[in-house]
Each structure stands twice: as C-alpha cells, then as structure tokens.
Coordinates of C-alpha atoms and ligand atoms in Angstrom, one line a residue:
M1 CA -30.5 16.9 -13.0
P2 CA -30.9 19.5 -15.7
K3 CA -27.8 19.7 -17.8
R4 CA -25.9 23.3 -17.3
V5 CA -24.5 24.8 -20.5
L6 CA -22.5 27.8 -20.3
I7 CA -21.4 29.7 -23.5
V8 CA -18.9 32.6 -23.9
G9 CA -19.7 35.0 -26.6
G10 CA -23.0 36.1 -27.7
V11 CA -23.0 36.9 -31.3
A12 CA -23.5 34.6 -34.2
A13 CA -21.8 31.2 -33.0
G14 CA -22.7 32.0 -29.3
A15 CA -26.3 32.8 -30.0
S16 CA -26.7 29.9 -32.5
A17 CA -25.5 27.4 -30.0
A18 CA -27.8 28.9 -27.2
T19 CA -31.0 28.8 -29.1
K20 CA -30.1 25.2 -30.7
A21 CA -29.3 24.0 -27.3
R22 CA -32.9 25.2 -25.9
R23 CA -34.7 23.8 -29.1
E24 CA -32.9 20.3 -28.2
D25 CA -33.3 20.4 -24.3
E26 CA -36.3 22.1 -22.7
E27 CA -35.0 21.5 -19.1
A28 CA -31.2 22.6 -19.5
E29 CA -29.9 25.4 -17.8
I30 CA -28.3 27.9 -20.5
C31 CA -26.4 30.9 -20.1
L32 CA -24.9 33.2 -22.4
F33 CA -22.0 35.6 -21.4
E34 CA -21.2 38.3 -23.5
R35 CA -18.6 41.1 -22.6
G36 CA -20.0 43.6 -24.9
P37 CA -23.2 45.4 -24.3
Y38 CA -25.4 43.7 -27.2
V39 CA -25.9 39.9 -28.0
S40 CA -26.8 38.5 -31.2
F41 CA -26.0 41.7 -33.5
A42 CA -25.2 41.8 -37.2
N43 CA -21.8 42.6 -37.3
C44 CA -22.2 42.4 -41.2
G45 CA -24.4 45.0 -41.4
L46 CA -22.1 47.6 -39.6
P47 CA -20.8 49.2 -42.9
Y48 CA -24.6 49.8 -44.0
Y49 CA -25.1 51.6 -40.8
I50 CA -22.3 53.8 -41.5
S51 CA -23.5 54.6 -44.8
G52 CA -26.8 55.5 -43.9
E53 CA -28.6 52.5 -45.7
I54 CA -29.6 51.2 -42.5
N55 CA -30.8 53.9 -40.5
H56 CA -31.3 52.6 -37.0
M57 CA -28.8 50.7 -34.8
E58 CA -31.6 48.6 -33.3
D59 CA -32.2 47.2 -36.6
L60 CA -28.8 45.6 -36.5
L61 CA -30.0 43.6 -33.5
V62 CA -31.0 40.0 -34.6
V63 CA -32.4 39.0 -31.6
T64 CA -32.5 41.0 -28.2
P65 CA -31.5 39.7 -24.6
K66 CA -35.5 40.1 -23.8
R67 CA -36.3 37.8 -26.6
L68 CA -33.6 35.4 -26.1
E69 CA -34.8 35.2 -22.3
D70 CA -38.9 35.1 -23.2
R71 CA -38.7 33.0 -26.2
F72 CA -35.7 30.7 -25.4
N73 CA -35.5 31.0 -21.6
L74 CA -31.9 31.6 -21.7
Q75 CA -30.1 33.7 -19.0
V76 CA -28.3 36.5 -20.6
F77 CA -25.4 38.2 -19.3
V78 CA -24.3 41.1 -21.3
N79 CA -21.3 43.5 -20.0
H80 CA -19.8 40.0 -18.5
A81 CA -16.5 38.9 -19.4
V82 CA -15.3 35.2 -18.8
R83 CA -12.0 35.7 -17.2
R84 CA -10.8 31.9 -16.5
V85 CA -12.0 28.4 -17.0
D86 CA -10.9 25.7 -14.6
P87 CA -11.9 22.4 -16.6
K88 CA -10.8 20.3 -13.7
K89 CA -13.5 21.8 -11.6
R90 CA -15.8 22.6 -14.6
Q91 CA -16.1 26.2 -13.6
I92 CA -15.7 29.7 -15.0
Y93 CA -14.9 32.9 -13.5
V94 CA -17.0 35.9 -14.8
E95 CA -16.5 39.4 -14.2
D96 CA -19.2 41.9 -14.3
L97 CA -18.0 44.9 -16.2
E98 CA -20.7 47.2 -14.9
R99 CA -21.0 46.3 -11.1
G100 CA -17.4 44.8 -10.6
G101 CA -16.7 41.4 -8.8
I102 CA -16.0 38.2 -10.2
K103 CA -18.7 35.2 -9.8
T104 CA -18.3 31.5 -10.4
H105 CA -20.4 29.2 -12.6
S106 CA -20.2 25.6 -12.8
Y107 CA -21.0 23.7 -16.4
D108 CA -21.5 20.5 -17.7
S109 CA -21.0 21.9 -21.2
L110 CA -19.1 25.1 -21.9
I111 CA -19.1 26.2 -25.5
L112 CA -16.3 28.9 -26.5
A113 CA -17.7 31.4 -29.0
P114 CA -15.4 34.5 -28.5
G115 CA -15.0 35.3 -32.4
A116 CA -11.8 36.9 -33.6
Y117 CA -10.2 40.2 -32.9
P118 CA -8.7 42.9 -35.4
I119 CA -5.2 43.0 -36.1
A120 CA -4.1 46.3 -34.7
P121 CA 0.0 46.8 -34.9
P122 CA 1.1 49.4 -32.2
F123 CA 1.5 52.1 -35.1
P124 CA 2.8 55.4 -33.6
G125 CA -0.1 57.7 -33.2
R126 CA -3.0 55.2 -33.3
D127 CA -4.4 56.6 -30.1
A128 CA -5.8 59.4 -31.9
P129 CA -10.0 59.7 -31.5
N130 CA -10.1 59.9 -35.3
F131 CA -8.5 56.4 -35.5
F132 CA -11.0 53.7 -35.9
M133 CA -11.4 49.7 -36.3
L134 CA -14.9 48.3 -37.2
R135 CA -16.0 45.1 -35.3
T136 CA -18.6 45.9 -32.9
I137 CA -21.6 48.0 -32.5
P138 CA -19.9 50.6 -30.4
D139 CA -17.3 50.6 -32.9
A140 CA -19.6 51.7 -35.4
E141 CA -21.5 54.3 -33.2
D142 CA -18.2 55.8 -32.5
L143 CA -17.3 56.3 -36.2
K144 CA -20.8 57.2 -37.2
K145 CA -20.7 59.9 -34.4
F146 CA -17.4 61.0 -35.7
I147 CA -18.6 61.3 -39.3
D148 CA -21.8 63.3 -38.3
E149 CA -20.3 65.7 -36.1
R150 CA -17.2 66.4 -37.3
E151 CA -17.9 65.8 -41.5
P152 CA -14.4 64.7 -42.4
K153 CA -13.4 65.1 -46.0
R154 CA -10.6 62.6 -46.4
A155 CA -10.6 59.0 -45.2
L156 CA -7.6 56.7 -45.1
I157 CA -8.4 53.1 -45.0
V158 CA -5.8 50.6 -44.4
G159 CA -6.3 47.2 -45.8
G160 CA -8.1 46.1 -48.8
G161 CA -10.2 43.1 -47.5
F162 CA -13.9 42.7 -47.4
I163 CA -14.2 45.2 -44.5
G164 CA -11.8 48.0 -46.1
L165 CA -13.8 47.8 -49.4
E166 CA -17.4 47.9 -47.5
A167 CA -16.1 50.9 -45.6
L168 CA -15.0 52.6 -48.7
E169 CA -18.5 52.2 -50.4
A170 CA -19.7 53.5 -47.2
F171 CA -17.5 56.6 -46.8
T172 CA -18.0 57.5 -50.4
A173 CA -21.6 57.3 -49.8
R174 CA -21.4 60.0 -47.0
G175 CA -19.4 62.2 -49.5
I176 CA -15.9 61.3 -48.2
G177 CA -13.1 61.0 -50.0
V178 CA -11.0 57.9 -49.9
T179 CA -7.7 56.7 -50.1
L180 CA -7.1 53.0 -49.9
V181 CA -3.7 51.6 -49.0
E182 CA -3.1 48.0 -49.2
M183 CA 0.2 46.0 -48.7
L184 CA -0.1 43.4 -51.5
P185 CA -0.4 44.0 -55.1
H186 CA -4.1 43.8 -55.4
V187 CA -7.2 44.0 -53.1
L188 CA -9.4 41.2 -51.8
P189 CA -6.1 39.2 -51.2
N190 CA -7.9 35.7 -51.5
M191 CA -8.8 36.3 -55.1
D192 CA -6.7 36.5 -58.0
P193 CA -5.5 39.8 -59.6
E194 CA -7.1 39.5 -63.1
T195 CA -10.6 39.4 -61.4
T196 CA -9.9 41.8 -58.5
V197 CA -8.7 44.3 -61.3
H198 CA -12.3 44.9 -62.0
V199 CA -13.1 45.9 -58.4
E200 CA -10.1 48.2 -58.3
E201 CA -11.4 49.9 -61.5
E202 CA -14.9 50.7 -59.9
M203 CA -13.1 51.7 -56.6
S204 CA -11.3 54.6 -59.0
R205 CA -14.7 55.1 -60.8
M206 CA -15.8 56.0 -57.4
G207 CA -13.4 58.6 -56.9
A208 CA -11.0 56.6 -54.5
K209 CA -7.3 56.5 -54.8
I210 CA -5.7 53.0 -54.4
I211 CA -2.1 52.6 -53.3
L212 CA -1.1 48.9 -53.6
G213 CA 2.3 47.3 -52.5
N214 CA 2.7 49.5 -49.8
G215 CA 2.0 49.6 -46.1
V216 CA 1.5 52.1 -43.0
K217 CA 4.3 53.1 -40.9
S218 CA 3.0 55.6 -38.6
F219 CA 0.5 58.4 -38.1
E220 CA 1.1 62.0 -37.7
K221 CA -1.1 64.2 -35.2
D222 CA -1.9 67.8 -35.2
S223 CA -1.5 69.9 -32.2
S224 CA -5.3 69.0 -31.3
G225 CA -4.3 65.5 -31.0
L226 CA -6.0 64.5 -34.3
I227 CA -4.1 62.2 -37.2
K228 CA -3.6 64.4 -40.0
K229 CA -1.0 62.6 -41.9
T230 CA -0.4 58.9 -42.6
I231 CA 3.2 57.9 -43.3
L232 CA 3.6 54.8 -45.5
E233 CA 6.6 52.5 -45.5
N234 CA 8.1 54.1 -48.6
G235 CA 8.1 57.7 -46.9
R236 CA 4.9 58.9 -48.7
R237 CA 2.8 61.2 -46.5
I238 CA -1.2 61.2 -47.0
A239 CA -3.4 63.8 -45.6
C240 CA -6.3 62.6 -44.0
D241 CA -9.2 63.4 -41.6
L242 CA -10.0 60.0 -40.3
V243 CA -8.0 56.5 -40.6
L244 CA -9.7 53.0 -40.5
L245 CA -7.8 50.3 -39.9
S246 CA -9.0 47.0 -41.3
I247 CA -5.7 44.7 -42.2
G248 CA -7.5 41.2 -40.9
V249 CA -8.5 39.6 -38.1
R250 CA -7.1 36.8 -35.8
P251 CA -8.8 34.1 -33.9
D252 CA -9.7 35.1 -30.4
V253 CA -7.8 32.0 -28.7
K254 CA -6.6 33.4 -25.3
L255 CA -9.1 31.9 -23.0
A256 CA -9.1 28.6 -24.7
K257 CA -5.2 28.5 -24.6
E258 CA -5.2 29.4 -20.8
S259 CA -7.8 26.4 -20.2
G260 CA -5.4 23.9 -21.7
V261 CA -7.4 23.5 -25.0
E262 CA -5.2 22.6 -27.9
M263 CA -4.8 24.7 -30.9
G264 CA -4.6 23.8 -34.6
A265 CA -2.0 24.3 -37.1
T266 CA -3.7 27.5 -38.2
G267 CA -3.4 29.0 -34.8
A268 CA -7.1 28.9 -34.3
I269 CA -8.9 26.4 -31.9
K270 CA -8.7 22.5 -32.9
V271 CA -12.1 20.9 -32.7
N272 CA -13.5 17.7 -34.3
D273 CA -16.6 17.7 -36.6
R274 CA -18.8 17.5 -33.3
M275 CA -17.2 20.9 -32.6
E276 CA -15.5 19.4 -29.3
T277 CA -11.9 20.7 -28.5
S278 CA -9.2 18.6 -26.9
V279 CA -10.6 19.2 -23.4
R280 CA -13.8 17.1 -22.3
G281 CA -17.1 19.0 -21.8
I282 CA -15.8 22.2 -24.0
F283 CA -16.8 22.9 -27.1
A284 CA -16.2 25.8 -29.7
A285 CA -17.4 27.3 -32.6
G286 CA -17.3 30.5 -34.9
D287 CA -14.4 32.6 -36.0
A288 CA -12.3 31.2 -33.0
V289 CA -11.9 27.7 -34.5
E290 CA -10.4 26.1 -37.5
S291 CA -12.5 24.2 -39.8
L292 CA -12.0 21.6 -42.4
N293 CA -11.5 23.2 -46.1
L294 CA -13.8 20.8 -47.9
V295 CA -11.9 21.3 -51.2
T296 CA -8.2 20.4 -49.8
G297 CA -9.4 18.1 -46.9
K298 CA -7.0 19.9 -44.7
P299 CA -7.8 22.1 -41.7
G300 CA -8.4 26.1 -42.7
W301 CA -9.3 28.9 -41.0
F302 CA -12.4 31.0 -42.4
A303 CA -13.9 34.1 -40.4
L304 CA -17.3 34.1 -42.1
A305 CA -20.8 34.5 -40.8
G306 CA -22.2 31.3 -42.4
P307 CA -19.9 28.9 -40.8
A308 CA -20.0 30.4 -37.3
N309 CA -23.7 30.0 -37.5
Q310 CA -23.6 26.2 -38.4
Q311 CA -20.8 25.6 -36.1
G312 CA -23.0 27.2 -33.5
R313 CA -25.8 25.2 -34.2
V314 CA -23.9 22.1 -34.1
A315 CA -22.0 22.8 -30.6
G316 CA -25.4 23.7 -29.0
A317 CA -26.9 20.4 -30.0
N318 CA -23.6 18.3 -28.8
A319 CA -23.6 20.1 -25.6
V320 CA -26.9 18.7 -24.6
G321 CA -26.2 15.2 -25.8
K322 CA -27.1 15.3 -29.4
D323 CA -24.9 14.0 -32.4
L324 CA -24.8 16.6 -34.9
R325 CA -21.6 17.1 -37.4
F326 CA -20.1 20.2 -39.1
R327 CA -18.9 18.9 -42.7
G328 CA -16.6 22.0 -43.4
T329 CA -16.6 24.9 -45.4
L330 CA -15.6 26.3 -48.9
G331 CA -14.8 30.1 -47.5
T332 CA -17.4 31.5 -49.9
F333 CA -17.7 35.2 -49.6
I334 CA -19.4 37.9 -51.5
V335 CA -18.6 41.8 -51.4
R336 CA -20.4 44.8 -53.2
I337 CA -18.4 48.0 -54.0
G338 CA -20.3 50.6 -55.7
K339 CA -21.8 49.0 -58.8
I340 CA -19.5 46.0 -58.7
V341 CA -20.1 42.6 -57.0
A342 CA -17.2 40.5 -56.2
A343 CA -17.5 36.6 -54.9
K344 CA -15.2 33.6 -54.4
T345 CA -15.9 30.2 -53.2
G346 CA -13.1 27.3 -53.1
L347 CA -9.6 28.0 -54.2
S348 CA -8.2 30.9 -56.2
E349 CA -5.3 29.8 -58.7
R350 CA -2.7 30.9 -56.4
E351 CA -4.2 28.9 -53.7
A352 CA -4.3 26.0 -55.8
Q353 CA -0.7 26.4 -56.9
T354 CA 0.3 26.8 -53.1
E355 CA -1.8 23.5 -52.4
G356 CA 0.6 21.6 -55.2
Y357 CA -2.6 20.9 -57.6
D358 CA -2.3 20.2 -61.3
F359 CA -4.9 22.1 -62.5
I360 CA -6.7 24.2 -65.6
T361 CA -8.0 27.5 -65.4
V362 CA -11.4 28.7 -67.2
L363 CA -11.7 32.4 -67.8
N364 CA -14.7 33.6 -69.5
H365 CA -16.6 36.9 -69.6
P366 CA -20.5 36.1 -70.6
M367 CA -23.3 38.2 -70.4
H368 CA -25.4 37.8 -67.2
H369 CA -28.5 37.1 -69.1
A370 CA -29.5 36.9 -72.8
T371 CA -27.7 39.6 -74.9
Y372 CA -30.8 40.6 -76.9
Y373 CA -32.9 41.2 -73.5
P374 CA -32.3 44.9 -72.5
G375 CA -29.8 45.4 -69.6
A376 CA -27.3 42.6 -70.2
K377 CA -24.0 43.1 -68.1
T378 CA -20.9 41.4 -68.3
L379 CA -19.6 38.9 -65.9
H380 CA -16.1 38.1 -65.2
M381 CA -15.6 34.4 -64.2
K382 CA -12.6 32.4 -63.3
L383 CA -12.9 28.6 -62.2
V384 CA -10.1 26.5 -61.3
A385 CA -10.2 22.6 -61.7
E386 CA -8.0 19.7 -61.1
K387 CA -6.5 18.1 -64.2
G388 CA -6.7 14.7 -63.6
S389 CA -10.1 14.2 -62.0
G390 CA -11.7 17.3 -63.6
R391 CA -13.0 18.2 -59.9
V392 CA -14.0 21.8 -59.5
L393 CA -11.6 23.4 -57.0
G394 CA -12.7 27.1 -56.8
A395 CA -14.6 29.9 -58.6
Q396 CA -14.4 33.7 -58.5
V397 CA -17.2 35.9 -60.3
V398 CA -17.1 39.6 -60.6
G399 CA -19.7 41.7 -62.3
E400 CA -22.6 44.3 -62.1
E401 CA -25.4 41.9 -62.1
G402 CA -26.0 37.9 -61.5
V403 CA -23.0 37.4 -59.4
D404 CA -24.7 35.9 -56.3
K405 CA -26.7 33.6 -58.3
R406 CA -23.6 32.1 -60.1
I407 CA -21.5 31.8 -57.1
D408 CA -24.2 30.1 -55.1
V409 CA -24.8 27.6 -57.9
L410 CA -20.9 27.1 -58.1
A411 CA -20.6 26.7 -54.2
T412 CA -23.2 24.0 -54.0
A413 CA -21.6 22.1 -57.2
I414 CA -18.4 22.2 -55.2
F415 CA -19.8 21.1 -52.1
F416 CA -21.3 18.0 -53.9
G417 CA -17.8 17.3 -55.7
A418 CA -18.8 18.3 -59.0
K419 CA -16.6 17.8 -62.0
I420 CA -16.1 20.8 -64.3
G421 CA -18.1 18.8 -67.0
D422 CA -20.9 18.4 -64.8
L423 CA -21.3 22.2 -64.9
G424 CA -22.1 22.1 -68.5
D425 CA -24.7 19.6 -67.6
L426 CA -26.7 21.6 -64.9
N427 CA -30.3 22.3 -65.8
L428 CA -30.5 26.1 -64.6
A429 CA -33.4 28.3 -64.4
Y430 CA -34.0 30.3 -67.7
A431 CA -35.9 33.2 -69.0
P432 CA -34.3 36.3 -71.1
P433 CA -34.4 38.7 -68.0
F434 CA -32.5 36.1 -65.7
G435 CA -30.0 34.1 -67.6
A436 CA -29.3 32.5 -71.1
A437 CA -30.7 29.1 -72.3
R438 CA -26.7 28.2 -71.6
D439 CA -26.1 29.9 -68.4
P440 CA -22.4 31.4 -67.7
V441 CA -22.0 28.5 -65.2
N442 CA -22.9 25.8 -67.9
Q443 CA -20.7 27.7 -70.6
A444 CA -17.8 27.7 -67.9
G445 CA -18.3 23.9 -67.5
L446 CA -18.2 23.4 -71.4
V447 CA -15.1 25.5 -71.9
G448 CA -13.4 23.6 -68.6
S449 CA -14.3 20.3 -70.1
H450 CA -12.6 20.8 -73.5
L451 CA -9.4 21.9 -71.6
I452 CA -9.5 18.9 -69.3
S453 CA -10.2 16.4 -72.4
G454 CA -7.5 18.0 -74.4
E455 CA -10.0 19.2 -77.0
V456 CA -8.7 22.5 -76.7
E457 CA -5.6 23.8 -75.7
A458 CA -5.6 27.4 -74.3
Y459 CA -3.6 30.5 -74.3
H460 CA -3.4 31.6 -70.8
P461 CA -2.8 35.3 -70.7
V462 CA -1.5 35.2 -66.9
R463 CA 1.3 33.1 -67.9
A464 CA 2.0 35.4 -71.1
K465 CA 5.3 36.2 -69.4
D466 CA 6.4 32.5 -69.1
Q467 CA 5.3 32.2 -72.7
D468 CA 8.0 34.9 -73.9
G469 CA 10.0 32.5 -75.4
E470 CA 6.8 31.0 -77.4
D471 CA 6.8 32.5 -81.1
V472 CA 3.0 33.1 -81.4
V473 CA 0.8 34.7 -83.8
F474 CA -2.5 36.3 -82.5
L475 CA -5.5 36.3 -84.9
D476 CA -8.4 38.5 -84.1
V477 CA -11.5 36.9 -85.4
R478 CA -13.9 39.6 -84.6
T479 CA -15.5 42.0 -86.9
P480 CA -14.0 45.4 -88.4
K481 CA -16.1 47.3 -85.9
E482 CA -14.7 45.8 -83.0
W483 CA -11.3 46.1 -84.2
E484 CA -11.8 50.0 -84.2
K485 CA -12.2 49.8 -80.6
G486 CA -9.0 48.1 -80.0
T487 CA -6.9 45.0 -80.7
I488 CA -3.9 43.1 -79.6
P489 CA -0.7 44.8 -81.2
N490 CA 0.4 43.1 -84.3
A491 CA -2.4 40.6 -84.5
L492 CA -3.6 39.2 -87.8
K493 CA -7.2 40.1 -88.5
I494 CA -9.7 37.9 -90.1
P495 CA -13.4 37.8 -89.2
V496 CA -14.2 34.3 -88.0
D497 CA -16.8 33.7 -91.3
E498 CA -14.3 34.7 -93.6
L499 CA -11.6 32.5 -92.0
R500 CA -12.6 29.3 -93.8
K501 CA -11.6 31.0 -97.4
S502 CA -8.7 32.8 -95.8
L503 CA -6.8 29.9 -94.5
P504 CA -4.3 29.6 -97.4
E505 CA -3.1 33.2 -96.3
V506 CA -3.3 32.3 -92.6
K507 CA -0.9 29.5 -93.2
A508 CA 1.5 31.6 -95.4
K509 CA 1.6 34.2 -92.6
I510 CA 1.9 31.9 -89.5
R511 CA 4.9 30.3 -91.2
G512 CA 5.2 27.4 -88.4
R513 CA 4.6 29.8 -85.5
C514 CA 1.9 28.8 -82.9
V515 CA -1.7 30.4 -83.7
V516 CA -3.6 32.1 -80.9
P517 CA -7.2 33.2 -82.2
Y518 CA -9.0 35.4 -80.1
C519 CA -12.3 37.3 -80.0
M520 CA -14.0 39.3 -77.5
E521 CA -14.7 36.4 -74.8
G522 CA -13.5 33.1 -76.3
Y523 CA -16.7 31.3 -78.5
R524 CA -15.9 32.8 -81.8
S525 CA -12.2 32.1 -81.5
Y526 CA -13.2 28.7 -80.3
I527 CA -14.9 28.0 -83.6
A528 CA -11.8 29.4 -85.2
Y529 CA -9.7 27.0 -83.3
R530 CA -11.5 23.9 -84.1
M531 CA -11.6 24.9 -87.9
L532 CA -7.7 25.5 -87.8
K533 CA -7.1 22.5 -86.1
Q534 CA -9.2 20.2 -88.6
K535 CA -7.4 22.2 -91.5
S536 CA -4.0 20.7 -90.4
V537 CA -2.7 24.0 -88.6
E538 CA -0.3 22.3 -86.2
C539 CA -0.2 24.7 -83.2
V540 CA -3.3 26.5 -82.3
K541 CA -4.1 27.9 -78.6
N542 CA -7.5 29.2 -77.8
Y543 CA -6.9 32.8 -76.1
A544 CA -8.8 32.1 -72.6
G545 CA -11.6 34.6 -72.2
G546 CA -10.5 36.5 -75.2
Y547 CA -9.9 40.4 -75.5
L548 CA -11.5 41.0 -72.4
S549 CA -9.0 38.9 -70.7
Y550 CA -6.3 40.5 -72.5
L551 CA -7.9 44.1 -71.1
S552 CA -7.9 42.6 -67.6
H553 CA -4.4 41.3 -67.9
R554 CA -2.9 44.4 -69.2
A555 CA -4.7 46.5 -66.4
V556 CA -2.8 44.3 -63.9
D557 CA 0.5 44.6 -65.8
I558 CA -0.1 48.4 -65.6
E559 CA -0.9 48.6 -62.1
E560 CA 2.0 46.5 -61.3
Ligands
FAD601 P1 -18.4 37.4 -33.0 O1 -19.2 37.7 -34.0 O2 -17.1 38.0 -33.1 O3 -18.8 37.2 -31.5 C1 -17.7 36.8 -30.6 C2 -18.3 37.6 -29.4 O4 -17.6 37.0 -28.0 C3 -18.0 39.1 -29.3 O5 -19.0 39.8 -29.2 C4 -17.1 39.2 -28.1 O6 -17.2 40.4 -27.3 C5 -17.5 38.0 -27.1 N1 -16.3 37.8 -26.4 C6 -15.1 37.2 -26.4 N2 -14.5 37.1 -25.5 C7 -15.4 37.0 -24.5 C8 -15.3 36.9 -23.0 N3 -14.0 36.0 -22.4 N4 -16.2 37.0 -22.4 C9 -17.4 37.2 -22.9 N5 -17.5 37.6 -24.1 C10 -16.7 37.3 -24.8 N6 -19.1 37.7 -42.7 C11 -19.9 37.4 -43.6 O7 -19.8 36.0 -43.9 N7 -20.2 38.0 -44.4 C12 -20.3 39.6 -44.2 O8 -20.7 40.2 -44.9 C13 -19.6 39.9 -43.1 N8 -19.3 41.2 -43.0 C14 -18.7 41.6 -41.7 C15 -18.6 42.9 -41.6 C16 -18.0 43.4 -40.5 C17 -18.0 45.0 -40.3 C18 -17.5 42.6 -39.6 C19 -16.8 43.0 -38.6 C20 -17.6 41.1 -39.9 C21 -18.4 40.7 -41.0 N9 -18.4 39.2 -41.2 C22 -18.9 38.9 -42.2 C23 -17.6 38.5 -40.4 C24 -18.8 37.9 -39.4 O9 -19.4 38.7 -38.8 C25 -18.2 36.9 -38.3 O10 -17.4 35.7 -38.8 C26 -19.1 36.0 -37.4 O11 -19.5 37.3 -36.4 C27 -18.2 35.4 -36.4 O12 -19.2 35.1 -35.4 P2 -18.6 34.6 -33.8 O13 -19.8 34.3 -32.8 O14 -17.5 33.4 -34.1 O15 -17.8 35.9 -33.5

C-alpha cells in the first residue's frame, strides 16, 4: 500500500516537506492543505511588494499549485482549513472554506506546518479599515490597495522588529512619513543597543520619527471610522492615516495542542531532531516548532524562513520512512533599512549575560574593503566569545556594504564551533574591491584572541557606568586633524608616532591612574597599549573600538 502523507500548511515548511517527501517516495499519496488562497509564497518578499520593488504579486509565488501538481504529483487543497486531528484513528477533519462542508482524510504520516500568527492585542479601535498587519499575500494586497487608492501621508508602525523596519523602508519609498513606536529602549530587540543605534540613525536620516520605550494604548477613529490618532501609553497622541502593527509573532500551536501533541518550554511544538512530535505518526516543522539553539544547546524559538525550509525537508523525508536529522539553528538574520544593513548570528551580549556565560566582547569598526580603494564603508561589528574556551557565541554586523558576507562567514564559523582565535586564521577571499588582506573577520578574531589570552585588557564603553569609580585618563593617540573633529572630553592628546618620546610626560600626567589609549577604531591604540605596557605603565586598557565606539555609546546614552 502506498503511504499517505498529509501536510497542514503550504508555505515554507509545508511545501518543502511535500516536495522532499515526493523526491524520496514516488508512490506515496501526498496531500497539502492550506487555509489561505496561495501556497509556497514568499512572505519575506511582502515588504518589497508594498514598496514597489517587486511589481507583480505573482512574482511572490515561488511555486504554484499547478506546478506542485504537475512536477511533484501532489494534491493541493487551497482554501481548506484543517480543523481537527484524531491521532487514534489517524484522521484529519478538513473544512472547505469556499464550498463549505467538512471531509475526513486518513494518514500514515501527518506533518504540521501551520507557522506563526501575528501578536494582536485587542487595542480599542483596531477594527478600522486603515489598521493593518503583514503576514500573508492578502494582507499585503489590502495594504498596497489602501496606499494606492488613499495616498496616506502619515503611517504609524507599532514594533521595531525586522518586519516593522522593512515596512518603514517600504512606506518611505512610497513617500509616506513614518513614526515608529517601540516598547523597548531600542529597535531590533535581539541585538545590542550600540549596534542598533546605527540603524536608528539611518531611520532618522530617512525622515522617520522613532519613539522608543513607549507602547500603544488605543486608537482613536474619526467620524468615517478611520484611525486618525494613536494614543500611546504615556498619553501622547500621534496623528496618522494608517497603522501597521508588527509587534512579533507566536507559534500557531492550537491544532497541535488539541491533538495531544506536547509543547516545549518555549511554548512552541516540541520535536526531536527527526522533527517527530510526542504523538506517533505526527511530525511538525517551521515557525510552529521549537528547535535546538546551537550555541546554548537548549531549545529555542526562531521564526525564520531558513530553518523552516530545512525542517520541512527533514520532516518530509522522515514522513516517508527516511532518517534525516535537523541539527539546530543560530537564529541568523539580516535586514536592510535604507542604506544600512543589520545582521546577527548566535547570541547578543545581553543574551550571553542572561544565559550566564563568562564572556568577552569585541567591538571593532573596520572598513568593508581596503581603505585605499574608492568607496570603503565602515562596518560596526560586535562579537561575543566565551572566556575560558574562546568559543564564539555570537556576532552582530551593521553597515552599508559587506555585511552579508561577514555575517555568513561568522555564522558558518560558529556553526562549526570556531574559537575566536580561529577567526584570525581564516583564509578569506581578498582583492581591494572586496575586502582587506586582513579581513574585518580576521581583525575581530585577532582582537578577541588578545582579550582571551590577556595580552590586552579592554576598556569597554558599555560598562562605562560600572567603571565610574575607576580613575582613568583617556589618551587620544590620533592625529591633530582628527582631534579637530572631536575628542573624548579631558583626554590627553599625543599622536601614536610621538608617544615613545613623550612617555615621561604621559607618566607624569597619569599619576598612578589607569590610562586608556584610544584611536579611531582600536588599532593605533593597541600599538600605544603595547608600548605603554612594556614601558612599565602599570594600568593600561585599550578603548574597545576606539572613538567610533565612544560615538555609538554616546548616541545610545543620548537616546536613553
Ligand atoms: P508560514 O509561512 O506562516 O506558513 C504556514 C501556513 O500554514 C500559512 O499559510 C497558514 O495559512 C497555514 N495554516 C495554518 N493553520 C492551518 C490549518 N489549520 N489548515 C490549513 N492551513 C493552515 N524570515 C527570514 O528568514 N527572512 C526574512 O527576510 C523574512 N521576512 C519576512 C517578512 C514578512 C513580512 C513575514 C511575514 C515573514 C518574514 N520572515 C522572514 C519569516 C518567514 O516568512 C517565516 O519564518 C516562514 O514563512 C515560516 O514558514 P512556515 O511554513 O513555518 O509558516
């Protein structure tokens, strides 16, 4: 008898599962149920459809039901919602949303891939026609139609995660002024504030207003029933012609829970590395499941397209009797806002702290390619590594160019368990238009290995408040031309090339205090650090990431 495989949800995880099952088993009967009108569409492309970068909605359809039927011999049921699972009888109950009526289908293997749903608290006023969320193609079509027809001037975006930021970019491209409200003290909550501050600066440059540390209380409608004002928790009222709510998603676990499937600690469906749930014959994949965090070794929840596709593939193969494994994820993501790209893999500093790691952080601001080749742009990088082992725990990269390449190198290194020193030894591609003979990733590795070995002690500006009691003297080792553009207040100023001969003067001025050399981004101050250390200056700390880190942290302090 051919195996019967039923799949709930027809997008990233569901469609991957279905096509992999077919590639493994030509005889199986495979049915895909999707409650929406489309299968296998690119949610990730929706913001670019709103902006007009992607012109035709059809371009978002990665594969059509006809292609799934012709090429993969799948039975595709769109506008069909799976309402109930009976694991004892191995049956599902499916409602036809167009014609009505419920039909029963039997399975040998069932794959749950229902995804996640947007968090939408019952704010008063959110039933208005100019209130939107962005998850599906119909959501995007409604929003685009509203913009095309009504030509709104002011949009209010609630939530500064990657969907909120991509929407901000799209609205700005359409000539709409944006105010973005975020409850937390910075956007992209999974990253650290001194990296996201560069994103916020770009948002402001694009003309957006950013309100941090504040949430939405309600919406006020006018006589036509449209939201005209958003009321914030602190009572502030913001005029707007359109509202987009993007405050995060939750795993859609209703069907799984009602089927007796066990949930994990994160609230998502618990699965093993074969994507099997606790109920025999039922697999699950995608945004609805939790997966192993490859850094912590603990279950985590990551709603991202890459893992959803990988998990779907594993579930599809195993549903027809194969034995594939999903290894886990690092939560690697990347987002573009105007000219700036922000990306992260593994843990942020805050996450490393929460997990109880003893760690060092590397801050550096290298150019994305050789400085002498025209067009070099600054990258802002932050790496976290475990103190004892040197294992890289996470990385964040923000900048205009070359972010994608660095984050993927770092994600690959972390995936294979790299130590921070290994990054210094990586042999990466180099020619002046693409990188540097010592690539930014190599540089970060060298800085980190010095910190781990104790060869260099860093002054970490994030912890400047904790270091208030510490009596330090900042030593600016840049050139007089650079000083003209700004220095840390009260810093001693001696260019690194004159430091050797000025040592007696430095020693006299520091009078037993700790000296913190800094330059633009950390290299010249490292040379000064080594010189001072070998000339018997007892307490020296290198300013991590130099003056550029100082500016980032000052910007965070000003925001706070
Ligand atoms: P989904 O894609 O949500 O698909 C689940 C499907 O199951 C849905 O279509 C739903 O209708 C259907 N379903 C649910 N219950 C039932 C039922 N009972 N019966 C029938 N059908 C059902 N990720 C990235 O990695 N990079 C990005 O740049 C990125 N950008 C994004 C931009 C936007 C605007 C959005 C919304 C998401 C973005 N994501 C991005 C996230 C990514 O799209 C998801 O992680 C991925 O789609 C998850 O795939 P999935 O198959 O688990 O769930």
